[in-house]
GROMACS .gro file of C-alpha atoms in nm:
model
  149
    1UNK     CA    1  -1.551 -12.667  -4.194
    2UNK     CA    2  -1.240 -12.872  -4.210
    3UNK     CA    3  -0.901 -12.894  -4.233
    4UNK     CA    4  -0.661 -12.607  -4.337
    5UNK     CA    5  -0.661 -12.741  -4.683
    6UNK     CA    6  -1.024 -12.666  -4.736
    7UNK     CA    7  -0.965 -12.309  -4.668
    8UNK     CA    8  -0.920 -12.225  -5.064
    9UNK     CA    9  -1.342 -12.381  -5.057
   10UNK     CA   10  -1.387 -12.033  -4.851
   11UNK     CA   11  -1.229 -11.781  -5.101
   12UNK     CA   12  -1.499 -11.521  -5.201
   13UNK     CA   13  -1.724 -11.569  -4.912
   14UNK     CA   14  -1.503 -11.325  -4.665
   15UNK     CA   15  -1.791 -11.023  -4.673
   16UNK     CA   16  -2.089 -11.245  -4.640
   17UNK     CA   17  -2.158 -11.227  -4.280
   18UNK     CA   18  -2.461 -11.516  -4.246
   19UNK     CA   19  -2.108 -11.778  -4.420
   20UNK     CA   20  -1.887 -11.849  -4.113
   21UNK     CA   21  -1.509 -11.959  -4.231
   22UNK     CA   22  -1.401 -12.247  -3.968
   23UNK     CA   23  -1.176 -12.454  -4.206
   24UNK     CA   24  -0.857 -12.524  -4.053
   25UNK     CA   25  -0.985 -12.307  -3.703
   26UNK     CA   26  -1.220 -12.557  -3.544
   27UNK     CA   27  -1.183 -12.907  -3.428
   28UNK     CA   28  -1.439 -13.193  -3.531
   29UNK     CA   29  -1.594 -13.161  -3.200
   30UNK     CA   30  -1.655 -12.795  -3.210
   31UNK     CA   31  -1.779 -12.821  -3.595
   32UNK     CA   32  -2.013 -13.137  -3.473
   33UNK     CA   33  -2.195 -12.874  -3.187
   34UNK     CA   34  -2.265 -12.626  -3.460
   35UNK     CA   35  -2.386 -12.900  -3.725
   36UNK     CA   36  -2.637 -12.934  -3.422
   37UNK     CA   37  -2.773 -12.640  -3.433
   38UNK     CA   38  -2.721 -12.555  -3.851
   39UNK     CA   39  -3.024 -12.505  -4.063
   40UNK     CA   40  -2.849 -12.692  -4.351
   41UNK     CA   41  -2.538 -12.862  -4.374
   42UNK     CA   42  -2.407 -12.925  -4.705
   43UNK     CA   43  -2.068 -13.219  -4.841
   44UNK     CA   44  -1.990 -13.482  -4.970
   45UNK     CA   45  -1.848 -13.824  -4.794
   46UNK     CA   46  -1.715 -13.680  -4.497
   47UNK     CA   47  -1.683 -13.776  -4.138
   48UNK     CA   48  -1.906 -13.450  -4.061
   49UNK     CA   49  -2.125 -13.568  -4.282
   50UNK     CA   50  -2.179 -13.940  -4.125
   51UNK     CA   51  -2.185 -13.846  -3.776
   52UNK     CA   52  -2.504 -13.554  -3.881
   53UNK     CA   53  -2.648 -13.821  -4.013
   54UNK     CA   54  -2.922 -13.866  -3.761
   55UNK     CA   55  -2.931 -13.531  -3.626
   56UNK     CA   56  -3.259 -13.332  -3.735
   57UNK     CA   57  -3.095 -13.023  -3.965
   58UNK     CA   58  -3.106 -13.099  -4.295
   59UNK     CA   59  -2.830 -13.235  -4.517
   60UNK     CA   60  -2.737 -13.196  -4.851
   61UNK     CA   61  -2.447 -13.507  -4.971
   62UNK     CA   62  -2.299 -13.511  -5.269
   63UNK     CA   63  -2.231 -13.900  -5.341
   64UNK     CA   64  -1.907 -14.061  -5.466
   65UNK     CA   65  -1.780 -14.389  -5.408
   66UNK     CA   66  -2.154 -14.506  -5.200
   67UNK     CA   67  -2.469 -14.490  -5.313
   68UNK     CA   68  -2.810 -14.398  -5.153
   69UNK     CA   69  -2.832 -14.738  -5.071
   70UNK     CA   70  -2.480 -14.777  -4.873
   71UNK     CA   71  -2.476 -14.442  -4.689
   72UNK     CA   72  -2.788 -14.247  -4.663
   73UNK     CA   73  -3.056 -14.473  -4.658
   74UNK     CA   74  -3.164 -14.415  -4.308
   75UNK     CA   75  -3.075 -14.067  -4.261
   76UNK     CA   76  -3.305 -13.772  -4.150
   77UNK     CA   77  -3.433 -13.510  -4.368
   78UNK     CA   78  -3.199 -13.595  -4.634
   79UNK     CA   79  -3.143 -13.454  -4.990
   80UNK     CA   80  -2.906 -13.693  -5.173
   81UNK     CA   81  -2.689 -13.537  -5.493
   82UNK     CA   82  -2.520 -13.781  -5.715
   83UNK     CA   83  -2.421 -13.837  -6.113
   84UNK     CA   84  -2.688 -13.831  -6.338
   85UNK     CA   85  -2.753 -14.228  -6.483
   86UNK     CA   86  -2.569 -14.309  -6.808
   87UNK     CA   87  -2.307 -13.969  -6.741
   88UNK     CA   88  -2.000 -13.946  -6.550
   89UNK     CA   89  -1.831 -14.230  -6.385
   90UNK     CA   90  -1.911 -14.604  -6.480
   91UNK     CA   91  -1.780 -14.723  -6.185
   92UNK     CA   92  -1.981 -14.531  -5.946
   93UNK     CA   93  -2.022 -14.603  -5.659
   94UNK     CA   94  -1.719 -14.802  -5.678
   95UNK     CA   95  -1.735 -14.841  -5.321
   96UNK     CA   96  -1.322 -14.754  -5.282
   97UNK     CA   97  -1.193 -14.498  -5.022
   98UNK     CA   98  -0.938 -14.299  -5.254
   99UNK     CA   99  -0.591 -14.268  -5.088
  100UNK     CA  100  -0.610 -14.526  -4.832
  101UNK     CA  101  -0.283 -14.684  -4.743
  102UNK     CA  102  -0.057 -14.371  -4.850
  103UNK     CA  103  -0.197 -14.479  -5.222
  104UNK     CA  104  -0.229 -14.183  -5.473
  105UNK     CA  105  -0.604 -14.082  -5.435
  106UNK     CA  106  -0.638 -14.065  -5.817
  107UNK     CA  107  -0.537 -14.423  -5.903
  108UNK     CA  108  -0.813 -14.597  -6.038
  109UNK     CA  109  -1.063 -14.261  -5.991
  110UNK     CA  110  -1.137 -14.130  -6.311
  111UNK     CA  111  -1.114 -13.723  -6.349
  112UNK     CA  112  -1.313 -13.512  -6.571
  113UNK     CA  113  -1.013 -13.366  -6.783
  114UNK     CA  114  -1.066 -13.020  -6.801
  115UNK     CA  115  -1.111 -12.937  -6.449
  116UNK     CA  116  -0.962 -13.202  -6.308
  117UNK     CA  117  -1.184 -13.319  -6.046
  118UNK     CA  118  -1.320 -13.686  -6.018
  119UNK     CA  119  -1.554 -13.790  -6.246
  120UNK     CA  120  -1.821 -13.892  -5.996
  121UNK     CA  121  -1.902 -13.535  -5.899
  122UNK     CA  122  -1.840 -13.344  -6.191
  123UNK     CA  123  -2.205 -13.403  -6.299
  124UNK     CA  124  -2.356 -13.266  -5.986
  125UNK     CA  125  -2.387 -12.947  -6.128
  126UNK     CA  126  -2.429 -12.591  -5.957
  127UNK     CA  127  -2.812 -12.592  -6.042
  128UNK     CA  128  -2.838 -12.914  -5.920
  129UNK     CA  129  -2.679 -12.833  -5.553
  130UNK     CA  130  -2.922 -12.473  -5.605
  131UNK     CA  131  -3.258 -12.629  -5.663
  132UNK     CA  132  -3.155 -12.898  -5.343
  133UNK     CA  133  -3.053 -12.591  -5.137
  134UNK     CA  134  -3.395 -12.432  -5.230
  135UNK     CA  135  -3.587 -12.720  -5.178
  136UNK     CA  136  -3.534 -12.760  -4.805
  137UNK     CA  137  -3.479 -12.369  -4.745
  138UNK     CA  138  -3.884 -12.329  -4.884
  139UNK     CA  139  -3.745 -12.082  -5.064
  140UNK     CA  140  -3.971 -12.028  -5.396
  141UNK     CA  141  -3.793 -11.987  -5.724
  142UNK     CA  142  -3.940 -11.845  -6.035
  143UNK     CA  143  -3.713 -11.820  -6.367
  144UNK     CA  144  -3.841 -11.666  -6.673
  145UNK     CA  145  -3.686 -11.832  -7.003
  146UNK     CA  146  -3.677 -11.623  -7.280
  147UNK     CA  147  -3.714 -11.710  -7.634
  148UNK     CA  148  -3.431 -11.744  -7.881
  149UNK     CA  149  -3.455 -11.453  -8.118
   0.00000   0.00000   0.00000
């Protein structure tokens, strides 16, 4: 969910029928009645986010500018994502709401160059998000490495 810019998050998910695409169609109260009664609801710092934070589904954040202990600390059936110590940002959390004020949302947030995003988030990797989405889904997961040959 979210506003109409978030629709380009949605891109590739049109067939799946168990995804529902409500960026840019629902309001924040119609989104906060179905974060009710979600199995998992997965973001980062959002206002979605916050208000679910004492609801019973389970959450998945990816951290930015807060930390555990600023945010999430009391939260229900949690599962909190952020940068891996000593990579990414060295300012996180540096506790600053991006784009306040009319202010460019970049200035003082350092991007990972090649993609562009900020730096915070870029080390909360795809496996990282899939092992937290298995984790609270019970799902079990077995991977067989091969050797090199």
């Amino acid at each position: 969910v979210g506003d109409g810019a978030c629709r380009f998050l949605e891109q590739g998910w049109e067939k799946e029928p168990r995804v529902h695409l409500k960026s840019g169609k629902w309001s924040i109260r119609e989104s906060m009645a179905f974060a009710e009664v979600a199995d998992l609801i997965i973001g980062c710092e959002t206002g979605l986010l916050n208000a679910a934070g004492q609801m019973d589904a389970y959450k998945i954040i990816t951290l930015s500018h807060s930390s555990p202990e600023m945010l999430t600390k009391h939260w229900k059936n949690t599962i909190v994502l952020q940068q891996p110590k000593g990579v990414g940002c060295p300012k996180s959390p540096c506790r600053q709401l991006h784009g306040a004020a009319g202010t460019d949302p970049w200035l003082d947030c350092p991007q990972e160059p090649t993609e562009g995003v900020a730096l915070c988030q870029y080390h909360i990797t795809p496996d990282v998000m899939f092992r937290a989405i298995i984790t609270v889904l019970g799902v079990p997961v077995s991977i067989t490495k091969k050797k090199a040959a």
